[in-house]
Coordinates of C-alpha atoms and ligand atoms in Angstrom, one line a residue:
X1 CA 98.6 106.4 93.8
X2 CA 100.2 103.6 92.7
X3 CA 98.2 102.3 89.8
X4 CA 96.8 104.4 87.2
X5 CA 93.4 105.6 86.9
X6 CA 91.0 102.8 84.9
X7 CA 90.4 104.4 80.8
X8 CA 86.5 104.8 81.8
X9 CA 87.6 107.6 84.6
X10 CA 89.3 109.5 81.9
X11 CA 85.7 109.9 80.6
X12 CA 84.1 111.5 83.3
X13 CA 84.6 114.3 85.7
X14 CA 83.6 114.4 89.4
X15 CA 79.5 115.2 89.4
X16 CA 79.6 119.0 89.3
X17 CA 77.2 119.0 92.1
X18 CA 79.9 117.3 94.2
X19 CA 82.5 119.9 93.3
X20 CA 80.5 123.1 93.9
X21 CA 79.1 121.5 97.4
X22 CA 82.4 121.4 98.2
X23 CA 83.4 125.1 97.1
X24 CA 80.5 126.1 98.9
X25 CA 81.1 124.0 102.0
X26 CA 84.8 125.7 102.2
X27 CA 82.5 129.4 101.9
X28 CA 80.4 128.4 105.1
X29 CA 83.2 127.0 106.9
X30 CA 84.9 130.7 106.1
X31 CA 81.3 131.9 107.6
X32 CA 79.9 133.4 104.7
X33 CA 76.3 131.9 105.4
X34 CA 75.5 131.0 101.7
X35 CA 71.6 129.7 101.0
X36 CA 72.0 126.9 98.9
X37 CA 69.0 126.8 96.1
X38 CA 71.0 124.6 94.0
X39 CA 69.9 121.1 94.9
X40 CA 66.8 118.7 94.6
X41 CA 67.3 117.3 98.5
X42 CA 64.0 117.2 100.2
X43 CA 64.2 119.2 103.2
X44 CA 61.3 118.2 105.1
X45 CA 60.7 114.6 107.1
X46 CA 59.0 111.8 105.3
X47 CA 55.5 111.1 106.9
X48 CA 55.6 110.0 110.6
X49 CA 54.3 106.5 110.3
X50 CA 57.3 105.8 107.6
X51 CA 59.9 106.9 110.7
X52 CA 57.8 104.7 112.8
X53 CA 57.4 101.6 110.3
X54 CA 61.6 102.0 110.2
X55 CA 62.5 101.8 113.6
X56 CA 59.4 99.1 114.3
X57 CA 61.5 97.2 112.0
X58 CA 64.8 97.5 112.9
X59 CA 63.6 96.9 116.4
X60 CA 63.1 93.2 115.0
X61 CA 66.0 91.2 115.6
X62 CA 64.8 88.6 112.3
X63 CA 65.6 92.0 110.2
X64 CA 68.9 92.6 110.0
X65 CA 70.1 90.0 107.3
X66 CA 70.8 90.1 104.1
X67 CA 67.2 90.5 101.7
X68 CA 66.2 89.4 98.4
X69 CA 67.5 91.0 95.3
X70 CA 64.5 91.4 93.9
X71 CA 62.9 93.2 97.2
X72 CA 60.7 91.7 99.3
X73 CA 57.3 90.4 98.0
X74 CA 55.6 92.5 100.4
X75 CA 57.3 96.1 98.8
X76 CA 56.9 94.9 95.2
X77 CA 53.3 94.1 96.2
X78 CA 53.1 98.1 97.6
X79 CA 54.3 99.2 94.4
X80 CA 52.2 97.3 92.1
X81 CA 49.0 98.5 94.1
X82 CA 50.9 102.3 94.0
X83 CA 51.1 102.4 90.3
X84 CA 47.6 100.9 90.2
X85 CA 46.6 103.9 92.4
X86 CA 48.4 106.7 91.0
X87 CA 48.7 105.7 87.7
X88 CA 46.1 103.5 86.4
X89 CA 48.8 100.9 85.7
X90 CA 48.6 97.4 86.4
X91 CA 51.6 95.6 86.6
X92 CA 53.0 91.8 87.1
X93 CA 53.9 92.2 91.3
X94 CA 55.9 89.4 90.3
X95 CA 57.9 89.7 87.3
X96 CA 57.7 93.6 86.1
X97 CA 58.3 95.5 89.5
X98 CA 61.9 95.9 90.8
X99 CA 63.0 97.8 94.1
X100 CA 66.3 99.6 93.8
X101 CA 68.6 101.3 95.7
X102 CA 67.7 104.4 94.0
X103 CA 66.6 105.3 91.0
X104 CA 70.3 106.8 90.0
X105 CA 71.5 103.0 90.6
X106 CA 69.2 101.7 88.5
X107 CA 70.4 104.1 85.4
X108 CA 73.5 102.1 85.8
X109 CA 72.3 98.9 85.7
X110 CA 70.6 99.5 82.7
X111 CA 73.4 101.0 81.2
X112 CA 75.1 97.9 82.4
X113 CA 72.7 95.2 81.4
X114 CA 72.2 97.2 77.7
X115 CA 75.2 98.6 76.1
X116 CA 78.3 97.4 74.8
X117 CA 81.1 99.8 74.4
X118 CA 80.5 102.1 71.3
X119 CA 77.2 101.8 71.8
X120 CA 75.1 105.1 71.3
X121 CA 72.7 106.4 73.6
X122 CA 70.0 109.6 73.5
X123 CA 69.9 111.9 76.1
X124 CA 68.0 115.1 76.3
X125 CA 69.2 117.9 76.5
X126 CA 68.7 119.9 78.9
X127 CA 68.8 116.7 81.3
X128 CA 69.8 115.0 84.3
X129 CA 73.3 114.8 84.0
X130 CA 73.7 111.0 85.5
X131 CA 72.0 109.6 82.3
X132 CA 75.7 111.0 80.0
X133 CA 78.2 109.8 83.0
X134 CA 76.5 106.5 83.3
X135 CA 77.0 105.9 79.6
X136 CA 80.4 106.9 79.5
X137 CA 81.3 104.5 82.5
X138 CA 79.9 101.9 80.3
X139 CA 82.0 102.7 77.3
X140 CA 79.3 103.9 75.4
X141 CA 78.8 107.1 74.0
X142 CA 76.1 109.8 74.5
X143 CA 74.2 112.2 71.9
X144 CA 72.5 114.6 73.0
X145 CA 68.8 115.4 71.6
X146 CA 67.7 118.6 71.7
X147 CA 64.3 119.5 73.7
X148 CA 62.3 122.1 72.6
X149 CA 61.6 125.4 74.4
X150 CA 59.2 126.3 72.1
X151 CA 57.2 123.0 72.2
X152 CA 57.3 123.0 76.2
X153 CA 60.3 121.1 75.7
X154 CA 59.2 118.4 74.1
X155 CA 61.8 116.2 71.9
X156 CA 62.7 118.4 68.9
X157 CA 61.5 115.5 66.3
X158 CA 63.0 117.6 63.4
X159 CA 66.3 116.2 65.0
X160 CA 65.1 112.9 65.9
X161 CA 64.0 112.3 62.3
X162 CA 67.4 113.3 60.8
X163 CA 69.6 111.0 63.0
X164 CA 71.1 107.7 62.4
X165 CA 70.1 105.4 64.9
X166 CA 71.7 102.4 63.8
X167 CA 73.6 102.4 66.9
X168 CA 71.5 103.3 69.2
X169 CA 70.6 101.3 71.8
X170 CA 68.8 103.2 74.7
X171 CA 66.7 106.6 74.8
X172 CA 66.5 108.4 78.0
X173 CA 63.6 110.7 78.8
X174 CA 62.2 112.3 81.6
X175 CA 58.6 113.9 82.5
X176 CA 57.7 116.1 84.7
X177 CA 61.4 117.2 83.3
X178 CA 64.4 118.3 85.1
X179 CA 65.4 120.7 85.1
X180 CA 62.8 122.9 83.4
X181 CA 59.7 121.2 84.9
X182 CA 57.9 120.8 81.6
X183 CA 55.0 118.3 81.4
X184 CA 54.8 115.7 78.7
X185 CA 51.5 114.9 76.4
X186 CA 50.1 111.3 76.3
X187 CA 50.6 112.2 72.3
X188 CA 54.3 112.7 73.3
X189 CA 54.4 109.2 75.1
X190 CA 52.8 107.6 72.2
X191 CA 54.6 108.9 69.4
X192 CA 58.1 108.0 71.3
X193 CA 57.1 104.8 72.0
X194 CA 56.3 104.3 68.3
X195 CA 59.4 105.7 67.3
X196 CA 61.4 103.9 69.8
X197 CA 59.7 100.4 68.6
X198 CA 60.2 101.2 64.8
X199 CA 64.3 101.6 65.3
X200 CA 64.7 99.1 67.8
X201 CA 65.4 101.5 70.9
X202 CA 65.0 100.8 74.6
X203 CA 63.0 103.8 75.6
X204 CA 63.6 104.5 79.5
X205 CA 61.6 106.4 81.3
X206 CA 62.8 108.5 84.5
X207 CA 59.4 109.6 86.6
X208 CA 60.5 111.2 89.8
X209 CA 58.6 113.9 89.8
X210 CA 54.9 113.0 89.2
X211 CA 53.4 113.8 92.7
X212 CA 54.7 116.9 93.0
X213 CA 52.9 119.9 92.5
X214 CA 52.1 118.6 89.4
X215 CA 49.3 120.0 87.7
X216 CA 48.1 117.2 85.4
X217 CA 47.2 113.9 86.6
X218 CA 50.4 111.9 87.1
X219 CA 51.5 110.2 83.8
X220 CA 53.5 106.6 83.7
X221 CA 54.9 105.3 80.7
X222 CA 53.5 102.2 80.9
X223 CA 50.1 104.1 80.5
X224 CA 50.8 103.5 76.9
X225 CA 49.6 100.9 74.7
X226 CA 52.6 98.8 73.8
X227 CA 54.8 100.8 76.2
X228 CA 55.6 97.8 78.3
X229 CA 57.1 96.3 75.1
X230 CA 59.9 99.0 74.0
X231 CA 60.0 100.6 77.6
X232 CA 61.0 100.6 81.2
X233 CA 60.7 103.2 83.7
X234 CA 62.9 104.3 86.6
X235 CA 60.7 105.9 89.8
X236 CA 61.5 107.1 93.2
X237 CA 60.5 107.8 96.8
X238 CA 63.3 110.5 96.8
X239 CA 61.7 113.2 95.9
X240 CA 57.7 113.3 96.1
X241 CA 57.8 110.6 99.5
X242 CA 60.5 113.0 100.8
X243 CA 63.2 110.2 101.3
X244 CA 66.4 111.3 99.1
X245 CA 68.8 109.9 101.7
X246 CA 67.1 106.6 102.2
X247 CA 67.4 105.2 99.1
X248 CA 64.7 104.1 97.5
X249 CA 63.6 103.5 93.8
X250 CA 62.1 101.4 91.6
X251 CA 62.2 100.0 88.0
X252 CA 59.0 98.4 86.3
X253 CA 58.7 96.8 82.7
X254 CA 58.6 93.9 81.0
X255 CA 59.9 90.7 83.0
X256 CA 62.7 89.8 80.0
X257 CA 64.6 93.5 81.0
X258 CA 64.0 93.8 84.3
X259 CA 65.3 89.8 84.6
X260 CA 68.7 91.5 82.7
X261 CA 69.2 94.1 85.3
X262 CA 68.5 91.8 88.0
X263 CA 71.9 89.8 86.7
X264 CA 74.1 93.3 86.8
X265 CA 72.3 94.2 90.4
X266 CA 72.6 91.1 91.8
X267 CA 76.1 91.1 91.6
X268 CA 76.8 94.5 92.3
X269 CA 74.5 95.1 95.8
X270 CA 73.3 92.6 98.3
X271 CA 69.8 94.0 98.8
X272 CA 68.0 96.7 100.9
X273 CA 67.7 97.0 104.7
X274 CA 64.6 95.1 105.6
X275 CA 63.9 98.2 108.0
X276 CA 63.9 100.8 104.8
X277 CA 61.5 98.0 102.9
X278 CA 59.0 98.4 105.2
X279 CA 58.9 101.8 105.8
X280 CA 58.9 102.3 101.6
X281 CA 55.7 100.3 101.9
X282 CA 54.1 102.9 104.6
X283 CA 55.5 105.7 102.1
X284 CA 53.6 104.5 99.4
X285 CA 50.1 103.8 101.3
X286 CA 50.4 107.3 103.0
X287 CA 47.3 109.3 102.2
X288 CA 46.4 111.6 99.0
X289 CA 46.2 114.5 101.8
X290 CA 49.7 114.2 103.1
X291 CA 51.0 114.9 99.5
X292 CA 48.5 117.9 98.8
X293 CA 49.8 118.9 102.4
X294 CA 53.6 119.6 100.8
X295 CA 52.5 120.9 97.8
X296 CA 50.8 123.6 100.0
X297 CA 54.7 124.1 101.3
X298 CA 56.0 123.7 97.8
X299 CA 53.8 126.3 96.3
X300 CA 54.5 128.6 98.9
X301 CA 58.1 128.5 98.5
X302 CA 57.6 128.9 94.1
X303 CA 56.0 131.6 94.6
X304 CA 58.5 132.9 96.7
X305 CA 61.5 131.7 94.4
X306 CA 59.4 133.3 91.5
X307 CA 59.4 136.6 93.3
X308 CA 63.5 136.0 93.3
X309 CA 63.6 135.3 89.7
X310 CA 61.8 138.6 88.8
X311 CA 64.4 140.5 91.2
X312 CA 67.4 138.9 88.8
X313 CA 65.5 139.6 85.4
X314 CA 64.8 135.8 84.9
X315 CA 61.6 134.7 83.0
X316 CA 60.2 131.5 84.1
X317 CA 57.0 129.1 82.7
X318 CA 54.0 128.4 85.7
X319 CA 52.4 125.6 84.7
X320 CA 55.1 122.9 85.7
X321 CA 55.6 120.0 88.3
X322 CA 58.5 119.6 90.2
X323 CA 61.2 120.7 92.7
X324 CA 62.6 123.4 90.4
X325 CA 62.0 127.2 88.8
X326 CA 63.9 127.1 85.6
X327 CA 64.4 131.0 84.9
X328 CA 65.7 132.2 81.4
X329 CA 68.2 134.7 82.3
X330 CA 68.8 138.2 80.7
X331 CA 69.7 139.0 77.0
X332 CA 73.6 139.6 76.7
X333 CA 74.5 138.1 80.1
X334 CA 76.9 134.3 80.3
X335 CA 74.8 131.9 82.6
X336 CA 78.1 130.9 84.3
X337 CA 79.4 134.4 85.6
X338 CA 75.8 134.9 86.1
X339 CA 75.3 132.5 88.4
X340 CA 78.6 132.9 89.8
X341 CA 78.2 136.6 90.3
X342 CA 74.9 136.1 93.0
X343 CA 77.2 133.0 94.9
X344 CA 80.2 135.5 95.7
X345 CA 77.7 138.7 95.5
X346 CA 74.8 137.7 97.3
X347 CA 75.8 134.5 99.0
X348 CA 73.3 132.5 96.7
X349 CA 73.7 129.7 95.1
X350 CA 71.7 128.9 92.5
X351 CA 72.8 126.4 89.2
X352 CA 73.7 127.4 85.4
X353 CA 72.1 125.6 83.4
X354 CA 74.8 124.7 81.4
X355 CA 75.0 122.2 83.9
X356 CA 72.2 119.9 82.3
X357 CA 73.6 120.7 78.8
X358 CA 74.1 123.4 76.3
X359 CA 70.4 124.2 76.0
X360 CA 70.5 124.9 79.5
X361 CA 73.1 128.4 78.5
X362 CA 70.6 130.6 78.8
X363 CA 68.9 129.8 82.0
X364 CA 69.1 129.4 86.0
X365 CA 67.6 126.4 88.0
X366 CA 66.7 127.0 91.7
X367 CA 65.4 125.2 93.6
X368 CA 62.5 124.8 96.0
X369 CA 64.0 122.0 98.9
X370 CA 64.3 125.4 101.3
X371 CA 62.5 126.9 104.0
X372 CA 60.4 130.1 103.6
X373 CA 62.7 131.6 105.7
X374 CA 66.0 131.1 103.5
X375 CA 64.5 131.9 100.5
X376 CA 63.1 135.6 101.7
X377 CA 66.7 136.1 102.9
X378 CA 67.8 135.4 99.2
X379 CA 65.2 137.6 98.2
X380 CA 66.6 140.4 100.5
X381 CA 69.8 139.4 99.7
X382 CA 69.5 139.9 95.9
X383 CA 67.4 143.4 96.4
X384 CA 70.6 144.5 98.0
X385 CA 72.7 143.4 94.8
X386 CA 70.1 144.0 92.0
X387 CA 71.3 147.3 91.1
X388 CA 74.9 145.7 90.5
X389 CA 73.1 142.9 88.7
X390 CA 71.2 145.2 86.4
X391 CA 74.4 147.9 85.8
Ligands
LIG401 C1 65.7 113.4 86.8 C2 66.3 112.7 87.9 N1 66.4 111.3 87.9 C3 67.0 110.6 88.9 C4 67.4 111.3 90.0 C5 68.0 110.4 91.1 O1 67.1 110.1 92.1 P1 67.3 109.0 93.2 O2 67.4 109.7 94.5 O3 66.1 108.1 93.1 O4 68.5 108.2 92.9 C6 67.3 112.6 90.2 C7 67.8 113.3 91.4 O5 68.0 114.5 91.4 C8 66.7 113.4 89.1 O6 66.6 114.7 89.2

């Protein structure tokens, strides 16, 4: 290099998932087979007609230009019926809907359009790493807010209440959770959107996981009265559409923040492929049957992982939503050796949940984007190493 590195980078470390893919990457090429329960990738297709909608487009010479920044009318339309649908929300198709790249784009652009260096911003912990890396791109600077795993980890307010929040500007939250799957009450909604309005927080919302196995009926911010005032929320077609590597998100709220990320995003992307548009629109009208259809898969496979959990001594909660088992490992054992001992042991990778913070030191998050197959060779793999395990 010729040039130094920019301050922000000395900040932030590579994504840890793109470091251990890469360690385990090296252990495949070296043919040691490893089952990789660590990430949240989809592993089955997207429904057919959203495969067919895409190449229908792209088979459309008009297509291939550059598209609004906003999305087309026609996709903001399909989410505003969606959220209508699934949600019981009715939003502006206009002014409060806003097609992304992503939802992991769009946590930068609000960091972007929000914070000023010094800044402060609440993230839960445990949590989705991005919301901490984005703010420290941004200059700003992350505290953590404990979740609490005896309230179903639910915002400890004990801490909440003792904080100064005079500089904070943004509160991150996310439900059905990740890592741990927990669901959140409407009373949890409420009273954060109260608190959140009383100190003058943007409250944003991260909703990924609603349509999958979830056992309640899927929950939207926006839901709440007054949400649309102190709150935006981030969705996605990654995970419950089955379409992680198309990228495909959305942020709704009120017009006034949505029109200040539009000024970081329109100068940062170009707009989406017309092609992926319109297949996001078939993803969203696809039946209620098709999504009852992979939670058939999904529950197979927790089941399955849950069976795995037992064999390493973790505990686990059943009534969650969500790609993940979050498994409370042994008394007296470090999450990071633990979970380091099945990789080189039994070939399995599954993640320490010190990963999503340090409430996350006492448990294991694996993950249920693998075939039936894989995960009963884990299983056999791990009955072979249990007695180690357990010694
Ligand atoms: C909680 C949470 N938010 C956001 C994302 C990013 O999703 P997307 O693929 O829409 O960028 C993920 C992906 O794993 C996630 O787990």
């Amino acid at each position: 290099m010729i040039i130094p590195l920019a301050n922000r980078l000395q900040k932030v470390e590579e994504y840890y998932f793109s470091k251990k893919l890469q360690e385990i990457r090296k252990m495949n090429a070296a043919g040691l087979d490893v089952i990789n329960l660590g990430i949240g990738s989809p592993d089955m297709p997207p429904a057919p007609q959203v495969v067919d909608a895409l190449s229908h487009s792209a088979g459309q010479p008009q297509n291939h230009g550059y598209q609004p920044y906003r999305g087309t009318a026609e996709l903001r339309l399909a989410i505003s019926q969606w959220y209508q649908q699934v949600y019981g929300v009715v939003l502006d198709t206009d002014r409060q809907i806003l097609p992304l790249i992503g939802s992991k784009e769009g946590i930068f652009h609000i960091s972007m359009a929000f914070l000023n260096p010094g800044d402060k911003v609440l993230i839960p912990d445990p949590g989705y790493p991005g919301y901490a890396g984005t703010t420290k791109l941004v200059g700003a600077v992350p505290v953590s807010y404990p979740l609490d795993p005896a309230n179903n980890w639910q915002p400890d307010w004990e801490f909440l209440d003792s904080i100064d929040t005079d500089q904070v500007r943004i509160m991150w939250i996310n439900y059905p959770h990740m890592p741990t799957g927990a669901l959140a009450s409407q009373q949890t909604f409420a009273r954060l959107v109260r608190w959140c309005e009383n100190k003058r927080i943007l409250l944003c919302h991260d909703n990924p996981y609603s349509l999958i196995l979830n056992p309640q009926q899927p929950l939207s911010l926006h839901a709440i009265p007054g949400a649309l005032k102190v709150g935006l929320e981030l969705n996605s077609l990654s995970k419950g559409h089955q379409m992680a590597g198309w990228r495909v998100g959305m942020l709704t709220g009120n017009s006034a923040y949505i029109d200040a990320v539009v000024q970081v995003k329109s100068n940062i992307d170009s707009g989406m492929f017309k092609g992926i548009q319109d297949a996001a629109i078939e993803a969203l009208q696809v039946a209620p049957t098709w999504h009852q259809a992979q939670d058939g898969v999904y529950k197979h496979r927790r089941a399955l992982v849950q069976q795995l959990m037992d064999l390493i001594g973790c505990r686990y909660e059943t009534n969650t939503a969500g790609l993940f088992v979050w498994g409370k490992i042994p008394e007296g054992q470090e999450v990071v050796s633990f979970a380091d001992r099945i990789l080189q042991e039994a070939r399995v990778f599954i993640v320490p949940g010190l990963v999503f913070g340090d409430q996350g030191n006492q448990y294991v998050r694996a993950s249920l984007c693998v075939h039936e197959t894989r995960i009963k060779e884990a299983i056999n793999r791990i009955k072979k190493l249990k007695n180690t395990i357990e010694a």
